[in-house]
Coordinates of N, CA and C in Angstrom, one line a residue:
M163 N 127.3 35.8 157.6 CA 128.0 36.5 156.5 C 128.6 35.4 155.6
K164 N 128.4 35.6 154.3 CA 129.0 34.8 153.3 C 130.1 35.5 152.5
R165 N 131.1 34.8 152.0 CA 132.1 35.5 151.1 C 131.8 35.1 149.7
V166 N 131.9 36.1 148.9 CA 131.6 36.0 147.4 C 132.9 36.3 146.6
K167 N 133.3 35.4 145.8 CA 134.4 35.6 144.9 C 133.9 36.0 143.5
C168 N 134.4 37.1 142.9 CA 133.9 37.6 141.6 C 135.0 37.7 140.6
T169 N 134.8 37.4 139.4 CA 135.7 37.7 138.3 C 135.1 38.8 137.4
V170 N 135.9 39.9 137.2 CA 135.3 41.0 136.5 C 136.2 41.4 135.4
E171 N 135.6 41.9 134.3 CA 136.4 42.4 133.2 C 136.0 43.9 133.0
Y172 N 136.9 44.7 132.6 CA 136.6 46.1 132.4 C 137.5 46.8 131.4
D173 N 136.9 47.8 130.8 CA 137.7 48.7 129.9 C 138.2 49.8 130.7
G174 N 139.5 49.9 130.9 CA 140.0 50.9 131.9 C 140.2 52.3 131.3
T175 N 139.7 52.5 130.1 CA 139.9 53.8 129.4 C 139.5 55.0 130.2
G176 N 138.3 54.9 130.8 CA 137.7 56.1 131.5 C 138.0 56.1 132.9
Y177 N 138.9 55.3 133.4 CA 139.2 55.2 134.9 C 140.6 55.6 135.2
S178 N 140.7 56.1 136.5 CA 142.0 56.5 137.0 C 142.7 55.3 137.7
G179 N 142.3 54.1 137.3 CA 142.9 52.9 137.8 C 141.8 52.1 138.5
F180 N 142.2 51.0 139.1 CA 141.2 50.1 139.8 C 140.9 50.6 141.2
Q181 N 142.0 50.9 142.0 CA 141.8 51.2 143.4 C 141.3 52.6 143.6
I182 N 140.4 52.7 144.6 CA 139.8 54.0 145.0 C 140.9 55.0 145.4
Q183 N 140.7 56.2 144.9 CA 141.7 57.3 145.2 C 140.9 58.6 145.3
P184 N 141.4 59.6 145.9 CA 140.7 60.9 146.2 C 140.2 61.6 145.0
N185 N 141.0 61.6 143.9 CA 140.6 62.3 142.7 C 140.5 61.4 141.5
G186 N 139.4 61.3 140.8 CA 139.3 60.5 139.7 C 138.4 59.3 139.9
K187 N 137.7 58.9 138.8 CA 136.8 57.7 138.9 C 137.6 56.4 138.8
T188 N 137.2 55.5 139.6 CA 137.9 54.2 139.6 C 136.9 53.0 139.5
V189 N 137.5 51.9 139.1 CA 136.6 50.7 139.0 C 136.1 50.2 140.3
Q190 N 137.0 50.2 141.3 CA 136.6 49.8 142.7 C 135.4 50.7 143.2
E191 N 135.5 51.9 142.9 CA 134.4 52.8 143.3 C 133.0 52.4 142.7
E192 N 133.1 52.1 141.4 CA 131.8 51.7 140.7 C 131.3 50.4 141.3
L193 N 132.2 49.4 141.5 CA 131.8 48.1 142.1 C 131.2 48.3 143.5
E194 N 131.8 49.1 144.3 CA 131.3 49.3 145.7 C 130.0 50.1 145.7
K195 N 129.9 51.0 144.7 CA 128.6 51.7 144.6 C 127.5 50.8 144.3
A196 N 127.7 49.9 143.4 CA 126.7 48.9 143.0 C 126.3 48.0 144.2
L197 N 127.3 47.5 144.9 CA 127.1 46.7 146.0 C 126.3 47.4 147.1
R198 N 126.7 48.7 147.3 CA 126.0 49.5 148.3 C 124.5 49.7 148.0
T199 N 124.2 49.8 146.7 CA 122.8 49.8 146.3 C 122.1 48.5 146.6
M200 N 122.7 47.4 146.3 CA 122.1 46.1 146.6 C 121.9 45.9 148.1
H201 N 122.8 46.5 148.9 CA 122.8 46.3 150.4 C 122.0 47.5 151.1
K202 N 121.2 48.2 150.3 CA 120.3 49.2 150.9 C 121.1 50.3 151.7
G203 N 122.2 50.7 151.1 CA 123.0 51.8 151.6 C 124.2 51.4 152.5
E204 N 124.3 50.1 152.8 CA 125.4 49.6 153.7 C 126.6 49.5 152.8
H205 N 127.7 50.1 153.4 CA 129.0 50.0 152.6 C 129.6 48.6 152.6
V206 N 129.9 48.1 151.4 CA 130.5 46.8 151.3 C 131.9 47.0 150.7
R207 N 132.9 46.6 151.4 CA 134.3 46.8 150.9 C 134.7 45.6 150.1
I208 N 135.3 45.8 149.0 CA 135.8 44.7 148.1 C 137.4 44.6 148.3
I209 N 137.9 43.4 148.1 CA 139.3 43.2 148.1 C 139.7 42.5 146.8
A210 N 140.6 43.2 146.0 CA 140.9 42.6 144.7 C 142.3 41.9 144.8
S211 N 142.6 41.2 143.7 CA 143.8 40.5 143.6 C 145.0 41.5 143.5
G212 N 144.7 42.7 143.1 CA 145.8 43.7 143.0 C 145.1 44.9 142.3
R213 N 145.9 46.0 142.1 CA 145.3 47.1 141.4 C 145.9 47.2 140.0
T214 N 145.2 47.9 139.1 CA 145.7 48.2 137.8 C 145.7 49.7 137.7
D215 N 146.6 50.2 136.9 CA 146.8 51.7 136.7 C 145.8 52.3 135.8
A216 N 145.8 53.6 135.7 CA 144.9 54.3 134.8 C 145.1 53.8 133.4
G217 N 143.9 53.5 132.8 CA 143.9 53.1 131.4 C 144.1 51.6 131.1
V218 N 144.6 50.9 132.2 CA 144.8 49.5 132.0 C 143.5 48.7 132.1
H219 N 143.4 47.6 131.3 CA 142.2 46.9 131.2 C 142.3 45.5 132.0
A220 N 141.2 44.8 132.1 CA 141.2 43.5 132.7 C 140.2 42.6 132.0
K221 N 140.6 41.4 131.8 CA 139.7 40.3 131.3 C 139.4 39.4 132.5
G222 N 140.3 39.4 133.5 CA 140.0 38.4 134.6 C 140.5 38.9 135.9
Q223 N 140.2 40.1 136.3 CA 140.5 40.6 137.6 C 139.6 39.9 138.6
V224 N 140.0 39.6 139.8 CA 139.3 38.9 140.8 C 139.2 39.7 142.1
F225 N 138.0 39.7 142.7 CA 137.8 40.4 144.0 C 136.9 39.6 144.8
H226 N 136.9 39.9 146.1 CA 135.9 39.2 147.0 C 135.3 40.2 147.9
F227 N 134.1 39.9 148.5 CA 133.5 40.7 149.5 C 132.6 39.8 150.4
D228 N 132.2 40.3 151.5 CA 131.4 39.6 152.4 C 130.0 40.2 152.4
T229 N 129.0 39.4 152.5 CA 127.6 39.8 152.4 C 126.7 39.1 153.4
S230 N 125.6 39.8 153.8 CA 124.6 39.3 154.6 C 123.4 38.9 153.8
L231 N 123.4 39.2 152.5 CA 122.2 39.0 151.7 C 122.1 37.5 151.3
A232 N 120.9 37.1 151.2 CA 120.6 35.7 150.8 C 120.3 35.6 149.3
V233 N 121.3 36.0 148.5 CA 121.1 36.0 147.1 C 121.6 34.7 146.5
P234 N 120.8 34.0 145.7 CA 121.3 32.7 145.1 C 122.6 33.0 144.3
E235 N 123.5 32.1 144.3 CA 124.8 32.3 143.6 C 124.6 32.7 142.2
N236 N 123.7 32.1 141.5 CA 123.5 32.4 140.1 C 122.8 33.7 139.8
R237 N 122.5 34.5 140.8 CA 121.8 35.8 140.6 C 122.7 37.0 140.7
W238 N 123.9 36.8 141.3 CA 124.8 37.9 141.5 C 125.2 38.6 140.2
V239 N 125.5 37.8 139.2 CA 126.0 38.4 137.9 C 124.9 39.3 137.3
R240 N 123.7 38.8 137.2 CA 122.6 39.6 136.7 C 122.3 40.9 137.5
A241 N 122.3 40.7 138.8 CA 122.0 41.8 139.7 C 123.0 42.9 139.5
L242 N 124.3 42.6 139.5 CA 125.4 43.6 139.4 C 125.4 44.2 138.0
E243 N 125.0 43.4 137.0 CA 125.0 43.9 135.6 C 124.0 45.1 135.5
T244 N 122.9 45.0 136.2 CA 121.9 46.1 136.1 C 122.4 47.4 136.8
L245 N 123.4 47.3 137.6 CA 123.8 48.4 138.4 C 125.2 49.0 138.0
L246 N 125.9 48.3 137.1 CA 127.2 48.8 136.7 C 127.2 49.4 135.4
P247 N 128.1 50.3 135.1 CA 128.2 50.9 133.8 C 128.6 49.9 132.7
S248 N 128.4 50.2 131.5 CA 128.6 49.2 130.4 C 130.1 48.8 130.2
D249 N 131.0 49.5 130.8 CA 132.4 49.2 130.6 C 133.0 48.3 131.7
I250 N 132.1 47.9 132.6 CA 132.5 47.0 133.7 C 131.5 45.8 133.7
Y251 N 132.0 44.6 133.7 CA 131.1 43.4 133.7 C 131.6 42.3 134.6
V252 N 130.8 42.0 135.7 CA 131.2 40.9 136.5 C 130.6 39.6 135.9
K253 N 131.5 38.8 135.4 CA 131.1 37.7 134.6 C 131.0 36.4 135.3
Q254 N 131.5 36.4 136.6 CA 131.3 35.2 137.4 C 131.3 35.5 138.8
A255 N 130.4 34.9 139.6 CA 130.3 35.1 141.0 C 130.0 33.7 141.7
E256 N 130.7 33.5 142.8 CA 130.5 32.2 143.5 C 130.8 32.4 145.0
Y257 N 130.1 31.6 145.8 CA 130.3 31.6 147.2 C 131.6 30.7 147.5
V258 N 132.4 31.2 148.4 CA 133.7 30.5 148.7 C 133.8 30.4 150.2
E259 N 134.8 29.7 150.6 CA 135.1 29.6 152.1 C 135.5 31.0 152.6
E260 N 135.2 31.2 153.9 CA 135.5 32.5 154.5 C 137.0 32.7 154.5
S261 N 137.8 31.7 154.4 CA 139.3 31.8 154.5 C 139.9 32.3 153.2
F262 N 139.1 32.3 152.1 CA 139.6 32.7 150.8 C 139.9 34.2 150.8
H263 N 141.1 34.6 150.2 CA 141.4 36.0 150.1 C 141.9 36.3 148.7
A264 N 141.3 37.2 148.0 CA 141.5 37.5 146.6 C 143.0 38.0 146.4
Q265 N 143.5 38.6 147.3 CA 144.9 39.2 147.2 C 146.0 38.2 147.7
F266 N 145.8 37.7 148.9 CA 146.9 36.9 149.5 C 146.9 35.5 149.0
D267 N 145.9 35.0 148.4 CA 145.9 33.6 147.9 C 146.3 33.4 146.5
V268 N 146.7 34.5 145.8 CA 147.1 34.4 144.4 C 148.3 33.6 144.3
K269 N 148.3 32.7 143.3 CA 149.5 31.9 143.0 C 150.2 32.5 141.8
E270 N 149.4 32.8 140.7 CA 150.0 33.4 139.5 C 149.1 34.4 138.9
K271 N 149.7 35.4 138.1 CA 148.9 36.3 137.3 C 149.4 36.2 135.9
E272 N 148.5 36.4 135.0 CA 148.9 36.5 133.6 C 148.5 37.9 133.0
Y273 N 149.4 38.5 132.4 CA 149.2 39.8 131.7 C 149.4 39.6 130.2
R274 N 148.7 40.4 129.4 CA 148.9 40.5 128.0 C 149.0 41.9 127.5
Y275 N 150.0 42.2 126.6 CA 150.2 43.5 126.1 C 150.1 43.5 124.6
Y276 N 149.3 44.4 124.0 CA 149.1 44.5 122.6 C 149.7 45.7 121.9
V277 N 150.5 45.5 120.8 CA 151.2 46.5 120.1 C 150.8 46.4 118.6
R278 N 150.5 47.5 118.0 CA 150.3 47.6 116.5 C 151.5 48.3 115.9
P279 N 152.5 47.6 115.3 CA 153.7 48.2 114.8 C 153.6 48.7 113.4
V280 N 152.5 48.5 112.7 CA 152.4 49.0 111.3 C 152.0 50.4 111.3
R281 N 152.1 51.0 110.1 CA 151.9 52.5 109.9 C 150.4 52.8 110.1
S282 N 149.5 51.9 109.5 CA 148.1 52.2 109.5 C 147.5 52.0 110.9
R283 N 146.5 52.8 111.3 CA 145.9 52.7 112.6 C 144.6 51.9 112.5
D284 N 144.2 51.4 113.6 CA 142.9 50.7 113.7 C 142.1 51.5 114.7
V285 N 141.2 52.3 114.3 CA 140.4 53.2 115.2 C 139.6 52.4 116.2
F286 N 139.2 51.2 115.8 CA 138.4 50.4 116.8 C 139.2 49.7 117.9
R287 N 140.5 49.8 117.7 CA 141.4 49.2 118.7 C 142.2 50.2 119.4
R288 N 142.0 51.5 119.2 CA 142.8 52.5 119.7 C 142.9 52.6 121.2
R289 N 141.9 52.1 121.9 CA 141.9 52.2 123.3 C 142.5 51.0 124.0
T290 N 142.8 49.9 123.2 CA 143.3 48.7 123.8 C 144.6 48.2 123.1
V291 N 145.1 48.9 122.2 CA 146.4 48.5 121.5 C 147.3 49.7 121.4
Y292 N 148.5 49.6 121.7 CA 149.5 50.6 121.6 C 150.0 50.7 120.2
H293 N 149.7 51.8 119.5 CA 150.2 52.0 118.1 C 151.6 52.5 118.1
H294 N 152.5 51.7 117.6 CA 153.9 52.0 117.6 C 154.5 51.6 116.3
P295 N 154.3 52.5 115.3 CA 154.8 52.1 113.9 C 156.3 52.1 113.7
R296 N 156.9 51.0 113.7 CA 158.3 50.9 113.6 C 158.7 49.6 112.8
N297 N 159.8 49.6 112.2 CA 160.3 48.4 111.6 C 161.0 47.5 112.6
L298 N 160.4 46.4 113.0 CA 160.9 45.6 114.1 C 161.4 44.2 113.6
D299 N 162.5 43.8 114.2 CA 163.0 42.4 114.0 C 162.3 41.5 115.0
I300 N 161.2 40.9 114.5 CA 160.3 40.1 115.4 C 161.0 38.9 115.9
E301 N 161.8 38.2 115.0 CA 162.5 37.0 115.5 C 163.5 37.3 116.6
K302 N 164.1 38.5 116.5 CA 165.1 38.9 117.6 C 164.3 39.1 118.9
M303 N 163.2 39.7 118.8 CA 162.3 40.0 120.0 C 161.9 38.7 120.6
Q304 N 161.5 37.7 119.7 CA 161.0 36.4 120.2 C 162.1 35.6 120.9
E305 N 163.3 35.8 120.4 CA 164.5 35.2 121.1 C 164.8 35.9 122.4
A306 N 164.7 37.2 122.4 CA 165.0 37.9 123.6 C 164.0 37.7 124.8
V307 N 162.7 37.5 124.4 CA 161.6 37.4 125.4 C 161.9 36.2 126.3
K308 N 162.5 35.1 125.8 CA 162.8 33.9 126.6 C 163.6 34.2 127.8
Q309 N 164.4 35.3 127.8 CA 165.3 35.6 128.9 C 164.6 36.1 130.1
F310 N 163.4 36.4 130.0 CA 162.6 36.8 131.2 C 162.2 35.6 132.0
L311 N 162.2 34.4 131.4 CA 161.8 33.2 132.1 C 162.7 32.9 133.3
G312 N 162.1 32.3 134.4 CA 162.8 31.9 135.5 C 162.7 32.9 136.7
T313 N 163.5 32.7 137.7 CA 163.4 33.5 138.9 C 164.6 34.6 138.9
H314 N 164.2 35.8 138.9 CA 165.2 36.9 138.8 C 164.8 38.1 139.8
D315 N 165.8 38.9 140.0 CA 165.5 40.2 140.7 C 165.2 41.2 139.6
F316 N 163.9 41.6 139.6 CA 163.4 42.5 138.5 C 163.5 44.0 138.8
T317 N 164.5 44.4 139.6 CA 164.6 45.8 140.0 C 164.7 46.7 138.8
A318 N 165.4 46.2 137.7 CA 165.7 47.0 136.5 C 164.4 47.2 135.7
F319 N 163.4 46.3 136.0 CA 162.1 46.4 135.3 C 161.0 46.9 136.1
C320 N 161.3 47.8 137.0 CA 160.4 48.3 138.0 C 160.5 49.8 138.0
S321 N 159.4 50.5 138.0 CA 159.4 52.0 138.0 C 160.1 52.5 139.2
A322 N 160.9 53.6 139.0 CA 161.6 54.2 140.1 C 160.7 54.8 141.1
K323 N 159.4 55.0 140.8 CA 158.4 55.6 141.7 C 157.8 54.6 142.6
T324 N 158.2 53.3 142.5 CA 157.6 52.3 143.3 C 157.9 52.5 144.8
T325 N 156.9 52.2 145.6 CA 157.0 52.3 147.1 C 157.2 51.0 147.8
L326 N 157.4 49.9 146.9 CA 157.6 48.6 147.5 C 158.9 48.5 148.3
K327 N 158.7 47.9 149.5 CA 159.9 47.6 150.3 C 160.2 46.2 150.2
G328 N 161.5 45.8 150.4 CA 161.9 44.4 150.4 C 162.4 44.0 149.0
N329 N 162.6 42.7 148.8 CA 163.2 42.2 147.6 C 162.2 42.3 146.4
K330 N 162.8 42.3 145.2 CA 162.0 42.4 144.0 C 162.2 41.2 143.2
I331 N 162.4 40.0 143.8 CA 162.6 38.8 143.2 C 161.2 38.2 142.8
R332 N 161.1 37.9 141.5 CA 159.8 37.3 141.0 C 160.2 36.1 140.1
T333 N 159.2 35.2 139.9 CA 159.4 34.1 139.0 C 158.4 34.2 137.8
V334 N 159.0 34.2 136.6 CA 158.2 34.2 135.4 C 158.1 32.8 134.8
S335 N 156.9 32.3 134.7 CA 156.7 30.9 134.2 C 156.4 30.8 132.7
R336 N 155.9 32.0 132.2 CA 155.6 32.0 130.8 C 155.9 33.4 130.2
A337 N 156.6 33.4 129.1 CA 156.9 34.7 128.4 C 157.1 34.4 126.9
E338 N 156.2 35.0 126.2 CA 156.2 34.7 124.7 C 155.7 35.9 124.0
L339 N 156.1 36.1 122.7 CA 155.7 37.1 121.8 C 155.1 36.5 120.6
N340 N 153.8 36.8 120.3 CA 153.1 36.2 119.2 C 152.7 37.3 118.2
V341 N 152.7 36.9 116.9 CA 152.2 37.8 115.9 C 150.7 37.4 115.6
T342 N 149.8 38.3 115.8 CA 148.4 38.0 115.5 C 147.9 39.1 114.5
G343 N 147.9 38.7 113.2 CA 147.5 39.7 112.2 C 148.5 40.8 112.1
E344 N 148.0 42.0 112.3 CA 148.9 43.2 112.3 C 149.3 43.7 113.7
E345 N 149.2 42.8 114.7 CA 149.5 43.1 116.1 C 150.5 42.2 116.7
L346 N 151.1 42.6 117.7 CA 152.0 41.8 118.5 C 151.3 41.6 119.8
E347 N 151.4 40.3 120.3 CA 150.8 40.0 121.6 C 151.9 39.5 122.5
F348 N 152.2 40.2 123.6 CA 153.2 39.8 124.6 C 152.4 39.2 125.7
I349 N 152.7 37.9 126.0 CA 152.1 37.2 127.1 C 153.1 36.9 128.2
V350 N 152.8 37.3 129.4 CA 153.7 37.0 130.5 C 152.9 36.5 131.7
R351 N 153.4 35.5 132.3 CA 152.7 34.9 133.5 C 153.8 34.7 134.6
G352 N 153.4 35.0 135.8 CA 154.3 34.8 136.9 C 153.7 34.9 138.3
N353 N 154.5 34.7 139.3 CA 153.9 34.6 140.7 C 153.8 36.0 141.3
G354 N 154.1 37.1 140.6 CA 154.0 38.4 141.1 C 154.6 39.4 140.1
F355 N 154.1 40.7 140.2 CA 154.7 41.7 139.3 C 154.9 43.0 140.0
L356 N 155.9 43.7 139.6 CA 156.3 45.0 140.2 C 155.6 46.1 139.5
Y357 N 155.6 47.3 140.1 CA 155.0 48.4 139.5 C 155.6 48.7 138.1
N358 N 154.7 48.7 137.1 CA 155.1 49.0 135.7 C 156.0 47.9 135.1
M359 N 156.1 46.8 135.7 CA 157.1 45.7 135.3 C 156.8 45.2 133.8
V360 N 155.5 44.9 133.6 CA 155.1 44.4 132.3 C 155.3 45.4 131.2
R361 N 155.0 46.7 131.5 CA 155.1 47.7 130.5 C 156.6 48.0 130.2
I362 N 157.5 47.9 131.2 CA 158.9 48.1 130.9 C 159.5 46.9 130.2
M363 N 159.0 45.7 130.5 CA 159.5 44.5 129.7 C 159.1 44.7 128.2
M364 N 157.9 45.2 128.0 CA 157.4 45.4 126.6 C 158.3 46.5 125.9
G365 N 158.5 47.6 126.6 CA 159.4 48.6 126.1 C 160.8 48.2 125.7
T366 N 161.3 47.3 126.6 CA 162.6 46.7 126.3 C 162.6 45.9 125.1
L367 N 161.6 45.0 124.9 CA 161.5 44.2 123.7 C 161.4 45.0 122.4
L368 N 160.6 46.1 122.5 CA 160.5 47.0 121.3 C 161.8 47.6 121.0
E369 N 162.6 48.1 121.9 CA 163.8 48.7 121.7 C 164.8 47.7 121.1
I370 N 164.7 46.4 121.5 CA 165.6 45.4 120.9 C 165.1 45.1 119.5
G371 N 163.8 45.1 119.3 CA 163.3 44.9 117.9 C 163.7 46.0 117.0
E372 N 163.9 47.2 117.5 CA 164.2 48.4 116.7 C 165.7 48.5 116.5
G373 N 166.5 47.7 117.2 CA 167.9 47.7 117.1 C 168.6 48.7 118.0
K374 N 167.8 49.3 118.9 CA 168.4 50.3 119.9 C 169.1 49.6 121.0
K375 N 168.7 48.3 121.2 CA 169.4 47.5 122.3 C 169.6 46.1 121.8
E376 N 170.6 45.5 122.4 CA 171.0 44.1 122.0 C 170.2 43.1 122.9
I377 N 170.2 41.9 122.4 CA 169.5 40.8 123.2 C 170.0 40.7 124.6
D378 N 171.4 40.9 124.7 CA 172.0 40.7 126.0 C 171.6 41.8 127.0
T379 N 170.9 42.8 126.6 CA 170.4 43.8 127.5 C 169.6 43.3 128.6
I380 N 168.8 42.3 128.4 CA 167.9 41.8 129.4 C 168.7 41.1 130.5
P381 N 169.5 40.1 130.2 CA 170.3 39.5 131.3 C 171.2 40.5 132.0
R382 N 171.8 41.5 131.3 CA 172.6 42.5 131.9 C 171.8 43.3 132.9
A383 N 170.6 43.8 132.4 CA 169.8 44.6 133.3 C 169.3 43.8 134.6
L384 N 169.0 42.5 134.4 CA 168.6 41.7 135.5 C 169.8 41.5 136.5
A385 N 171.0 41.3 136.0 CA 172.1 41.1 136.8 C 172.6 42.3 137.6
E386 N 172.5 43.5 136.9 CA 173.0 44.7 137.4 C 172.0 45.5 138.2
H387 N 170.7 45.1 138.1 CA 169.6 45.8 138.7 C 169.6 47.3 138.3
N388 N 169.8 47.5 137.0 CA 170.0 48.9 136.5 C 168.8 49.2 135.6
R389 N 168.0 50.1 136.1 CA 166.8 50.6 135.4 C 167.2 51.2 134.1
R390 N 168.3 51.9 134.0 CA 168.7 52.6 132.8 C 169.0 51.7 131.6
L391 N 169.3 50.4 132.0 CA 169.6 49.4 130.9 C 168.4 48.9 130.2
A392 N 167.3 48.9 131.0 CA 166.0 48.4 130.4 C 165.4 49.5 129.5
G393 N 164.3 49.1 128.8 CA 163.7 50.0 127.9 C 162.7 51.0 128.5
F394 N 162.0 51.7 127.7 CA 161.0 52.7 128.1 C 159.7 52.0 128.6
T395 N 158.9 52.8 129.3 CA 157.7 52.3 129.8 C 156.5 52.5 128.8
T396 N 156.0 51.5 128.3 CA 154.9 51.6 127.3 C 153.6 52.1 127.9
P397 N 152.7 52.8 127.2 CA 151.5 53.3 127.7 C 150.6 52.2 128.3
G398 N 149.8 52.6 129.3 CA 148.9 51.6 130.0 C 147.8 51.0 129.1
H399 N 147.4 51.7 128.1 CA 146.2 51.3 127.4 C 146.3 50.0 126.6
G400 N 147.6 49.5 126.4 CA 147.8 48.3 125.7 C 147.8 47.1 126.6
L401 N 147.7 47.3 127.9 CA 147.9 46.2 128.9 C 146.6 45.7 129.4
F402 N 146.5 44.3 129.5 CA 145.4 43.6 130.1 C 145.8 42.7 131.3
L403 N 145.1 42.8 132.4 CA 145.3 41.8 133.4 C 144.4 40.6 132.9
W404 N 145.0 39.6 132.4 CA 144.2 38.5 131.7 C 143.6 37.5 132.6
E405 N 144.4 37.0 133.6 CA 143.9 35.9 134.4 C 144.6 35.9 135.8
V406 N 143.9 35.5 136.8 CA 144.5 35.3 138.1 C 144.2 33.9 138.6
S407 N 145.3 33.2 139.0 CA 145.2 31.8 139.4 C 145.4 31.7 140.9
Y408 N 144.6 30.7 141.4 CA 144.6 30.5 142.9 C 144.9 29.0 143.2

């Protein structure tokens, strides 16, 4: 058996998330279906770096699987492309050591969230950008975003629905807000993320930009572990899992 590491991008619009679940189409289901076809009906289980929620996209999700097939490394991408729907594309595949684990070996992940704060819509970006027409103080938001940097307990920026046990301490190594044309791009990189963490961080920045919250909201919420101090949870469709580092 050989272990294959794959990097996949997908448009999450038509999926109920990455991970297989009883009801609803998922990205994992489509990937495993394609691999099952290649393996003549044999079930092949994939292990991903983590799951993404309904509507969330990926530019650099990573997964691994074990195979008994003698497929040349450079043939996997083409073979999977012919079996996958057009909104899922495995863009890289390579053989790795059997000890490699797509989930447990992750060092950092990078997410990006896109917001269109102007009145006019862009119909071609409606599935990948959150349209939120408001008058925003961008400089205030760019000052506030820096407060996410460092190691903190992010309980306040985690959905109350989370089932995670244990501490919620995470380290954010990059946090910035850029203006790209008529859109805002929030980039955040860290050693781990809680359920809905990036979307709540984005919602908090938007409320600061609108004047609903002050800049000191972020350090207060972090210190008090108070979800009510943080902002709203933005929709999933503006979010991308951008890169996974090992």
